[in-house]
Structures are given as structure tokens and as C-alpha cells.
Amino acid sequence: MSYDLVIIAAHPDDAEVQMGGTIAKLTAAGQRALIVDLCDGEPADYAPLGTRRVQALNAARILGADRIFLDRQDRFIVDDIPTRLAVAGLIRQHRPHMVFGTTGACIHPDHMAVTPLVTAAVFYARLKNWDRVPGGEILANTEPWEIQRLFFPHCKMEPAWGDFAFAVDVSDTYALKKKALVEYSSIFTVQTGDQLLELYEAEDAHMGRLFGIAYAEVFKSHSPLLVSDPTVFLSGMHG
Amino acid sequence: MSYDLVIIAAHPDDAEVQMGGTIAKLTAAGQRALIVDLCDGEPADYAPLGTRRVQALNAARILGADRIFLDRQDRFIVDDIPTRLAVAGLIRQHRPHMVFGTTGACIHPDHMAVTPLVTAAVFYARLKNWDRVPGGEILANTEPWEIQRLFFPHCKMEPAWGDFAFAVDVSDTYALKKKALVEYSSIFTVQTGDQLLELYEAEDAHMGRLFGIAYAEVFKSHSPLLVSDPTVFLSGMHG
Amino acid sequence: MSYDLVIIAAHPDDAEVQMGGTIAKLTAAGQRALIVDLCDGEPADYAPLGTRRVQALNAARILGADRIFLDRQDRFIVDDIPTRLAVAGLIRQHRPHMVFGTTGACIHPDHMAVTPLVTAAVFYARLKNWDRVPGGEILANTEPWEIQRLFFPHCKMEPAWGDFAFAVDVSDTYALKKKALVEYSSIFTVQTGDQLLELYEAEDAHMGRLFGIAYAEVFKSHSPLLVSDPTVFLSGMHG
Amino acid sequence: MSYDLVIIAAHPDDAEVQMGGTIAKLTAAGQRALIVDLCDGEPADYAPLGTRRVQALNAARILGADRIFLDRQDRFIVDDIPTRLAVAGLIRQHRPHMVFGTTGACIHPDHMAVTPLVTAAVFYARLKNWDRVPGGEILANTEPWEIQRLFFPHCKMEPAWGDFAFAVDVSDTYALKKKALVEYSSIFTVQTGDQLLELYEAEDAHMGRLFGIAYAEVFKSHSPLLVSDPTVFLSGMHG
Amino acid sequence: MSYDLVIIAAHPDDAEVQMGGTIAKLTAAGQRALIVDLCDGEPADYAPLGTRRVQALNAARILGADRIFLDRQDRFIVDDIPTRLAVAGLIRQHRPHMVFGTTGACIHPDHMAVTPLVTAAVFYARLKNWDRVPGGEILANTEPWEIQRLFFPHCKMEPAWGDFAFAVDVSDTYALKKKALVEYSSIFTVQTGDQLLELYEAEDAHMGRLFGIAYAEVFKSHSPLLVSDPTVFLSGMHG
Amino acid sequence: MSYDLVIIAAHPDDAEVQMGGTIAKLTAAGQRALIVDLCDGEPADYAPLGTRRVQALNAARILGADRIFLDRQDRFIVDDIPTRLAVAGLIRQHRPHMVFGTTGACIHPDHMAVTPLVTAAVFYARLKNWDRVPGGEILANTEPWEIQRLFFPHCKMEPAWGDFAFAVDVSDTYALKKKALVEYSSIFTVQTGDQLLELYEAEDAHMGRLFGIAYAEVFKSHSPLLVSDPTVFLSGMHG
């Protein structure tokens, strides 16, 4: 099966926290989305083994996305060649137009590994002749695939971004994002206030209010942005 | 009459050099464009008085835009309150959605003045009660107008930009841009090679090739970009 | 009379919006604060002449600060020598240890003028021999005064800062800040939601949540920070 | 035993060179400090095996700090999971409020490894359930510990910093820093002038003179700074 | 044999693309140059095994340089200690004054590995006592060597640089650069237009035109530049 | 008379403090240098009227340069059109290859004015047809002159630069720089230690030690640097 967008994240809940509103918006518009968590997020702090995986599948369903888990070990995710090949294989299999990967300038070492890992995987995905690369034969049974754009949502564990490539208006789908996050009741203390959840919503609200809208999610890009014409940009509060 | 976009530039030919392809693309799509030159570019180096004004009107016609000239003195353009008010008045009169102004980090003092000048004019344009501002009464007879976006094309007299907000694919309209520049035969030695013209095309070609297209023009923005969803961004060469 | 801190702002309400929590915190600790508005903020959008001045005095009282107004014209504030001298005179008269000035990278031309203006005024304030400077004699009747630190709060009309010198925990005094802002009922639609007020609180909340606290105000500094030892820095959420 | 601050450095003498004055100042104020060298600095250029370890212990004593050595190989220090776990274990054991780690933008590959290594170790230190992480069980026998702040002193082998988070006035303890450095007589040619020692003192003197004091050491921080109020900042030369 | 400059690149053709004009210029002036490709670039897209190696040797000959290949695997080049030691060994053997290494901020993971790899190798090359470093004994049979400068040419697969340390005027030797690139006929579709080749020339032309010359190649440096006096800098178009 | 280099500074002693070693080095190599102070530095803090002018002439003589004074008022130097024209006239008259101007990011408003002022003057100097520019006729009686390079030395009143275009080794001529500064005995307390003088020497020493030399002065450039080949760069301490 093919997907229009593939989101590569370290742990269950990262994709939701970083860009849940954007995922919901794109799937509502008919795009097919696949979330790839590099691990299953175990051990979770407050739940029996396996709980988080169920939560993650529920959360993805709320956002209209499919979800799979790679078998890396939470806390020990690194940018190594086998993981690059595994992610590149998924990209060749699902042939997305857009790929999203967690940004690296972060306090969580698992998150830090995702940016170079996804960048390399996107590059590997489009190369030919893997049958002639010792150690890379796993990619020989899929066709090369060149994605169109690679973007990086803000990891809310790192300091705020003053400078980013673009924001997406997620006001319409923010209720879905919050509903997806509520699924992770073993991580976030949803009912009574949770420091992380409050930070997440505070950021999305602040970014939104900068444009006079309710909520926005922000993204960086390693390559510059190209548009057909500048009328694609929505109005800001102050020009 | 109203315009969809207003381009504020210091001199005749600045708008063409910096964003002629984008203007032609937008007017071809039905947008109405007005170029405002803050002066008439006199004294020109190699032409009798008045020649440049005729050239500029021809060039605008090629790009599908209207053009007017303010009466500031070439070489002595500064960000002062009368010029802010004059530009704000034009914005209130023509009610554009987008405004473009030359970027300021430049070797030409006239160009350097345009960024703060246009920023202030855009702000003045949306304020009320000018009848109660001594010295600002000239704006009292127009209605407040709030633009949607303010962008700044690259001034090709300054060093190249490594970082910019977005590029516009102008491959389709680049022939028109070159045709418009040819109008300025008293400034550019078009037939036999001209250092400046060569620099201009080299920049637009380089920016384009970064995306695997023929030509691109690049823009900055003081406020962050907001999009409805990230599918508005065109493909890059390398994701 | 002397003050421990002097805040220089373009308009009534700027000081409150940008650093009302910090002012209230410092005055609660016994510091004497003076807010200097460079103009009286007229014409205000929705109130008769003079209303805003009364509101501003009330707001200052809530924050525990005194307030005076210079007679510059709202919308036309520029960094000129007479205004530098006027502000320098106030600094020499009131001999503060800290001075705060609105940061300049902003869409409002009045705000943009404050940074160079205050920087110059702080410099003028400590110079000798003004009796021998034609045009600067107005400073000859006050003694030179050298402040200790000059800081710049974030102007909430400009894009968010990713990088700033330091944040101040204003959770304890945030209710006072909001109460001071409520005074400006002719500017902000307080009861039913106001785009600007919501932006302001969203920013202060976001900055706070980055540290696991309720609200923070953020500041830049042109000169680097010096501390006696690093234990003065409070805990962050993530080290 | 617990420590208030733990300094993680690649080699003996790094902690002294980078922040010896700050260590001496904090220990003089009663803080307990532990220096952790990731290796013993062998082979040293000009001394028999074991000499440098003795020197390092003497130097730490002069600064009022304790010191231990991990058994990594000088020149081959990398950010790998076993070393992250080892450092995290020390943090959990000693429960410091502040941790310091060498900054990474450096010409020495050992130094470059320290920033991501310490960042990861600080993060690992506060996580629960290590008994359920295959390969991470070594942390299961210590309690989670969350530090308050993580700072990075300037590595004097890299270019000067124009921008840093804060400087510490170390004028009072600079004689102790120099005395500690003199211990390393096999590395630095102390009596007759040594290129590195001269660079180190030149940097500390220059940073100090920027504030009108004798010596300062400078630090970066990945997370923004939070203060209770801005009066904690000392006076600069120029506001 | 000794060389004046050693260029470390990931693949055959990288050195030519990034700095072929500079190599040709230096060899024409009598400098001896060695290109070190970390792998042989296999599998190449459109040529039988071994073709690329022959092409690369031809291309080096055109530029007046010698060339050797290390046996790393294309696509899997990483910054590991054995490769650092191998490159350091070459530096100690050939004793160059200048070393060049591909810059790391790139989409190609092989390229990204070169910057830290070469930086570490240059550092290893000047250290003593490798016989006492377990795992580093391979360097014990060469003498320490300290290079004078390490520079990084622009990798044309990454976005354009707005800021770089210096440009080299390669107008005179650009024909040789193009001739060298033509050797790689299995990679670039030279006769009929090739997207990559067009990007490469577009960049070199754009950089050149910024100075009013035909072609320039641009370089970064991790350490600041030192000159005897500023008359070494050539004229720009605009001062 | 023509000069090879013209240094534009706000006050007597600025040129010496910022780049005295470079001036002495260039004049020793036979270059003719003219220092242009925009004012005479009066009122000086500790000397009768006229003293500073004599000191400045002596200091210039020590550096091997000529010196003239414009009649702007110390403390009130601004970037206005008459001063641009005056400086442009000097450039046309003296036809230098290099121009130097104080950098603007400074706490002293006079210094802040110099960067845009000199940038504009250099641009004006090469334009034709000033007889047809009302208000600019003063330039009509000199021929256009295009300089080769414009550089900006570090103003030691602003924070240290981490990033600069290049440093000049001034170890050989530093004694002359100090001798020139001693001339200003009414400003600097030379014999017994002066805070500013100590800062100046601390900066030059620190910049030098970064390269393993005694003293260096550092410069920025608005346009990128172009060299014939990279062998013009001297050795650094660490490559």
C-alpha cells in the first residue's frame, strides 16, 4: 500500500505532540498517512507492558492515520546503518510524497538521532543498485523512490523556535489532536493538569496567536521552500 | 482602483530585477499589480532626462503591471515620515493583499531605506484617526486598510542569501522578465554582455537549479509564514 | 527623587504588556520604578482624548510604579537628538541602576525607534562637559550617571524569540499584570476576548511552561550577562 | 556522598582550563564539587605514565573539588551508550544540582563527544524503570535524579565566543586557577611561557575586561536562563 | 612523497565538483596536490565496476593532482576511529600545509561524515606517543605533523551559502574543471544537459558574478582567517 | 594627493584603538594612509580645547598616516546626506583602494552612525552626473572613484566578536600602536592602568593568541572575501 505522507518519530505520542493537528488536517483532506514509531515506548512510566502500543494505535485512528512500530529500544535509538536501511525500506515500500522527521536539537537523545537518520533514509531510498552494496542488500527488493519534501516538526522538549520555515493552521483539527493525546493516559495526567501537556498546548496556542488564529504547528526544512506563487501564504496579524 | 499587489521599489528597474518573474506570473494569473518607484531614477548614466521613465512604463507593460513614480530624489531616498505617509496613502487607496518592498541589507543607501519605510507605511495604513494626528492629516481622507502579507525580494546588489523564506518558480515567465530588463538599454549593455545583467541572471538561475528548475526568485518575510497545509510546497531536488 | 529602575516605552500599555509582571515583582521587593512613555498614546482608537493617560496612571499604580509622559507624537516617534537628550536628562535626574527599553525588531515604527534611542540616552547620561556641546546644554545642569544594566523586554508585536538573554518568573505577579492591562478597556476588549490580549497571555504562558512555571517574561541584552556565580539561575524543566 | 555540582570533562586539566575559577568560587562558598574526567589523559606528552593522574588530583585539591577518572581511552572518547550510562550512574549517585560539560564545537574529537554525551546522561539519569531496559540494567540500582541546570564552559581550543549565556566573575579565585594549572607542569611550560597557557589567560582576561573586571569565565546553556528577578546580574562597563 | 595540499572527499567527483578550479589553480602554481577519495564510488549508476576509478584518475590528471582511494563502502561512510586513523596516517605521510574536507551540512550521509572525520584526523596527525594508545598503534610509525590550515569547500548538494569564509577566483582554470567533470560521463549526462552539472556551474557562475568575475569556488573554515595584511583580498563589485 | 587607504572614524583615537597596528603595518610597507575623524573629539574629558587635536596628529604621525578632521559635533554624529557627500568627496579626491569604517553594532551612537555613513559614501563616490542631482552638486567637481574593498575594524566598546571576516597579525607593529595610544594622555590614564586601555590590549592579545601570535586586529566585511588562492592565509594554532 502507498501513503501520501510518512511521519518518522522516536516514540509513540511524539508524532501526535509534534504535528497531530497537521496529520488530522491532511487525512481529513484525503491524504493517506502512516506514522512510524522507531520503538514501542517501553518501558512506559505508569502502565503495564503493551498498554502504550494500544494507546498509540487508538491515537493514530483518531488522527486518521495508520501506525507501525519498529523494534528499536526506547532510550537507545541511534542513527546507525541498519535503522537507516529499515526506514529507507519503508519509504520505498510506501512511496510517500512527504516525509516528516523529529528535529534533532533536543534534550532527548532518541529524538536527536531522528534527524540524521531520516535524512539518510530519504537519501538511501532513491539510490539504485543496492544488490551491489555489501550490507545494503535488504533494499535490493524495492524500487528506488524519490520523495518531494522532507519537513521537521518542532520537538516540544527543546527551546521554542524563533525562526522556522512555516506554520500550519491546525485550529480546525486541534480537538482531534487533544483527543489523540488523551489516549496516552498513562503518560499524561490529563484530567488534573500535566506539566508537559500544558507546555504542548501553550506552544501551539502561542504559535497560533502570532497569526491571530487559535492553534498552529511549526516546521523546519533543511532545503529551502519553493512555491508556485506567494498567494499560498495565509494572512498574518501584522503583514 | 484597487490592486492585488503593490511593489514598492527605490528606482525604475529594481522591481523587474528583483521580482520581475513573480510579477509576470501573478498578473498572468489575473492579479492586478502596481509598481511604485520612489523616484524616477534620474540622473541615469547614459540617457537623456525622461528616457528612463518611458523605459520603466514599457517594462511594466511587459510584466502586465501598472506603474507610478513618486518624486523623491534618486540617491537621497530616506525613511522619513512624509514618505511613509505617501506610501501608506497609496496602500489605503489601492487596498492590496500583498505588498513587496526591497530588502534593506544592501550597499545602495536608497535600497536600505525601503525596508523600514515600507514596514512603517504598511503599519500606518491600517491605523484610524489620522485627522487627530498633527502632520498626518493627509491619511485622514482614506479608509484604513490592513494588508495580508508583506514580503521582501532579494536585492541583487547585496551578497547572496543562504537563508530565505521561500522561492518562486519563475521559469515560465523568465523570458518576460528578460524582455522587461532589455527595455532599460541605457542602463544595461544588453547585446554585448553586462556585468550586472549577468549577475542577475546567474542568481536567478542558481536559485532555480537548487530546485531542479530553470529560474527562481527568492523572498524574505519579517513575519513567519502560515499555510493551510504543507502540500502547497513544490518538490525540491533533494527532498 | 531617584528610582531603581526606569522603563522607557513608546506608548502607554507597552511597559505593561512587555514586562508588567517584572515591574510588579521588583516594586513588591521594594525597588522604586518609573515608567516613561514617550507619548500619551493619542489618538487612541476607542476613547476620548485624555482617557488613555488616566488608564495608564491607574495601570502604573497597580504595578507599584510611577509614570510620566513625554510629549512626542504617537506614530511619529523617532530616534533624534532632542529625544535622546530628554531621556538622558531623565536618567541623570532619577539615577536608576537598571534601564529597560522596548526592543527594535518590530513592525511598529515607534517601537523600532526606542532601542537606538535608549541606547544613546544611556550613553549620553554618563558623559561630562555638556556645557561645551552646542545643542546639548540641556544636560549641563545634571550630573553624569552611569547605569549598571540595560535590558530589552520582548515586544509582543514581533515574532517570538527563540533566543533571549533570560526569562523572569512572573507567576506570582501575573494577576497584577492582567489587572493593569484591564485598565486599558478602550484598547483591549477584555471581557469577551481580544486578539492582542490573547496573544500576550499566550506568549507569557508559553515562555513560562518552558520552565515548568505558569508565566515568564523574556528579555534581551546588548552586552553579555555577568553573574557572581551560576547558582542564581533557577531550575528548568529539562536541565 | 552527594555533590552540589559535577563537572564532566574529557581529560585532566580540561575542567581547570575551562572553569577552574568558577569551581574554586563555588567550593569557597561551601558547594561540594566533583570533577569527572572521562579518561586519565594518557599518554601525556612529557611525563611518565601516572604522573598526570597525580597532577590532576593535586589540581582538584587546590580548587577544593574531588576528582575521579573513568577508564575511557584518551583520543577515542565517543558518545556511546555505555559511557552515557556510566555518567548517568554518577549523576544518580551524587545527585548534583548543577552539571557542567565541555562544549562540543571544538577541534578536539574527545571534546566534541562530551556535549551530546552529557546531555544524554542527564536525561537518562531521571528516567525510571531501567530494570526493564535490556542493556541499561546498570542504572536499575540507583534512584532517578533530576538536575536543575546544565551548563557548558568554553573550550579554549575553539574560536572565541561572541555570544554566550553568561560570564562568571572569577577575579577573586583566579590565582587558584593558575595555581591549579601550574600542577600540570608536564603539559604546560609554565615558567617560560607556553602558547596554550597564554591563550587561556588571554581569553579569561579579555572576557573579564569586557565587564571592567580582571577575569571572567564564560558559559553556554542549551535551555534558556530563568531568574527570579534581573537584579542578579552584575554591572557591565557599558550598561 | 610529500604534498602541499591534501583533499579528502567521500567519492570520486566530489573533489572536482566542489573545488576543481582551485585544485587546478594551485597545481598550476607548482603546488603538489593529492586527492583522497574515501571510497571508489561503487556501485555507480550507469557504468560497469571499475569504470569510475579510471574516470577519477583521468580527472585528477587533468587537474594536475594525484589521487588515491580508501576502501570504505560508498553510502556507508561514517566518522569512526579506524577511518580517522587511516586519514591521519595519510596526513602524517604526506605532510601537507593545507587540508580540505567536504562540509557536513548536507543531504548525503557520506558527505556529512567527512567534516568531523577530517577534523579529527588533522588533530590525531599531530599527536605524539601513539605507540602507547591501544588501538592507535598504526600511527606509531609516522612522525607527528601539524598542518597550517583546514578548509571546507561547498558541497553543491546542500543549500547555497549566504555566508562563507572566502571565495577563490577560478575563472582561469574553469575550463579544466569542466573537462575533469566530463570524464565522469557515466554519472553526468554531459552532452545534453544534466540537472546536477547545470546546478554546479550555476553555483560557480553565481558566486563569480558576485565579484564581477566569471567563476568562483567558496570555502568555509572552522578557525578564523589570519592574514599578514588586508591587501591580499581582491576587488569586489561593490567594495 | 592620493592615498592607498582611507580610515573613517568618529573621533580621534578610534582609528588607533580599532586598527592602529594594521595602519602602521601598511604604512611601513609603503602604503599611504589617511585617517579622517568626523569630529575633533571635543569636549574631551580631561584636557583643554585643542589638546586632543594635537594628540591625534602626533598619534597619526607615529602610525605613519596623515590625518584630517571634519567639523561634525562629537556625540551628535549621524548618517545624514551632507556628511555622506563630504566623505564621498574625500574618497573621490584621494582615490583609495581600501576604505575602513567603524562597525555599527556599538553602544556609542556616534560609532553606530559610521557604518551606514561610510557605506553610502563609498557608493556615492562612484556615481556619475552629480551636477544633475539637486543638493549633491558638491560632488560634481570630482571624478567618480570606485574603491576595491571596504572593511570594518572591531569597535572595542561593543561585545567581542566570535565571528569575523579576518584577523591581521599586528605583532610587529603593536609597540607603535601602544605608543600612538599613549599620546592620548588626557583620555587614557596610561601610567597607572586604565580600564579601557586594558580592555583594548586584552582584546588584541586574545585575538592574537587564538593564532599563536602576540597581537591581532579583527575586521568584518559586508561583501564576501575573494582571494586569488588560499595560500594567502597564515597558519592557525589548530588548523
Tab-separated table of C-alpha atoms in Angstrom, chain B residues 82-171:
chain	number	residue	atom	x	y	z
B	82	PRO	CA	6.386	62.242	4.689
B	83	THR	CA	7.441	59.309	2.513
B	84	ARG	CA	5.901	56.821	4.946
B	85	LEU	CA	2.645	58.762	4.718
B	86	ALA	CA	2.795	58.934	0.918
B	87	VAL	CA	3.286	55.167	0.632
B	88	ALA	CA	0.667	54.465	3.292
B	89	GLY	CA	-1.737	56.632	1.316
B	90	LEU	CA	-1.154	54.547	-1.794
B	91	ILE	CA	-1.777	51.363	0.176
B	92	ARG	CA	-5.039	52.729	1.557
B	93	GLN	CA	-6.054	53.869	-1.899
B	94	HIS	CA	-5.253	50.648	-3.733
B	95	ARG	CA	-6.015	48.126	-0.968
B	96	PRO	CA	-3.611	45.364	-1.994
B	97	HIS	CA	-3.492	41.937	-0.348
B	98	MET	CA	0.254	41.663	-0.746
B	99	VAL	CA	2.932	44.333	-0.559
B	100	PHE	CA	6.550	43.841	-1.599
B	101	GLY	CA	9.470	46.073	-0.583
B	102	THR	CA	13.166	45.969	-1.387
B	103	THR	CA	15.269	44.379	1.361
B	104	GLY	CA	17.483	46.649	3.340
B	105	ALA	CA	20.805	44.884	3.883
B	106	CYS	CA	22.319	46.392	0.792
B	107	ILE	CA	25.162	48.566	-0.415
B	108	HIS	CA	22.848	51.115	-2.017
B	109	PRO	CA	21.575	53.622	0.565
B	110	ASP	CA	18.354	54.163	-1.397
B	111	HIS	CA	17.613	50.453	-1.171
B	112	MET	CA	18.482	50.339	2.503
B	113	ALA	CA	15.801	52.909	3.203
B	114	VAL	CA	12.996	50.930	1.598
B	115	THR	CA	12.610	48.156	4.191
B	116	PRO	CA	11.860	50.354	7.226
B	117	LEU	CA	9.905	52.746	5.029
B	118	VAL	CA	7.549	50.107	3.667
B	119	THR	CA	7.235	48.400	7.047
B	120	ALA	CA	6.136	51.677	8.600
B	121	ALA	CA	3.820	52.529	5.697
B	122	VAL	CA	2.048	49.176	5.977
B	123	PHE	CA	1.564	49.850	9.687
B	124	TYR	CA	0.354	53.412	9.186
B	125	ALA	CA	-2.104	52.231	6.520
B	126	ARG	CA	-4.229	50.320	8.958
B	127	LEU	CA	-4.425	52.915	11.727
B	128	LYS	CA	-7.501	55.017	12.406
B	129	ASN	CA	-7.989	58.656	13.407
B	130	TRP	CA	-5.315	60.306	11.320
B	131	ASP	CA	-7.328	63.535	11.464
B	132	ARG	CA	-6.219	63.756	15.075
B	133	VAL	CA	-2.502	63.330	14.293
B	134	PRO	CA	-0.795	66.666	13.616
B	135	GLY	CA	1.283	66.171	10.476
B	136	GLY	CA	-0.541	63.015	9.445
B	137	GLU	CA	-3.802	64.550	8.246
B	138	ILE	CA	-3.033	63.511	4.677
B	139	LEU	CA	-4.186	59.995	5.584
B	140	ALA	CA	-7.492	61.199	7.017
B	141	ASN	CA	-9.294	61.044	3.698
B	142	THR	CA	-8.668	57.361	3.054
B	143	GLU	CA	-10.019	54.375	4.928
B	144	PRO	CA	-7.758	52.127	6.997
B	145	TRP	CA	-6.537	49.086	5.099
B	146	GLU	CA	-4.849	46.013	6.515
B	147	ILE	CA	-2.760	44.018	4.076
B	148	GLN	CA	-2.383	40.280	4.387
B	149	ARG	CA	1.341	39.751	3.770
B	150	LEU	CA	4.489	41.809	3.313
B	151	PHE	CA	7.427	40.186	1.508
B	152	PHE	CA	10.898	41.346	0.512
B	153	PRO	CA	12.604	40.177	-2.709
B	154	HIS	CA	16.360	39.821	-2.811
B	155	CYS	CA	18.233	42.931	-3.873
B	156	LYS	CA	20.858	41.561	-6.221
B	157	MET	CA	23.383	44.217	-5.193
B	158	GLU	CA	23.834	42.545	-1.820
B	159	PRO	CA	25.567	39.215	-1.106
B	160	ALA	CA	23.670	36.037	-1.921
B	161	TRP	CA	21.157	34.753	0.597
B	162	GLY	CA	21.813	31.341	2.087
B	163	ASP	CA	18.627	31.567	4.045
B	164	PHE	CA	15.365	32.957	2.720
B	165	ALA	CA	11.681	32.415	3.396
B	166	PHE	CA	10.661	30.981	0.032
B	167	ALA	CA	11.462	30.869	-3.666
B	168	VAL	CA	9.002	31.319	-6.514
B	169	ASP	CA	9.337	29.218	-9.656
B	170	VAL	CA	9.568	31.815	-12.430
B	171	SER	CA	10.768	29.554	-15.217
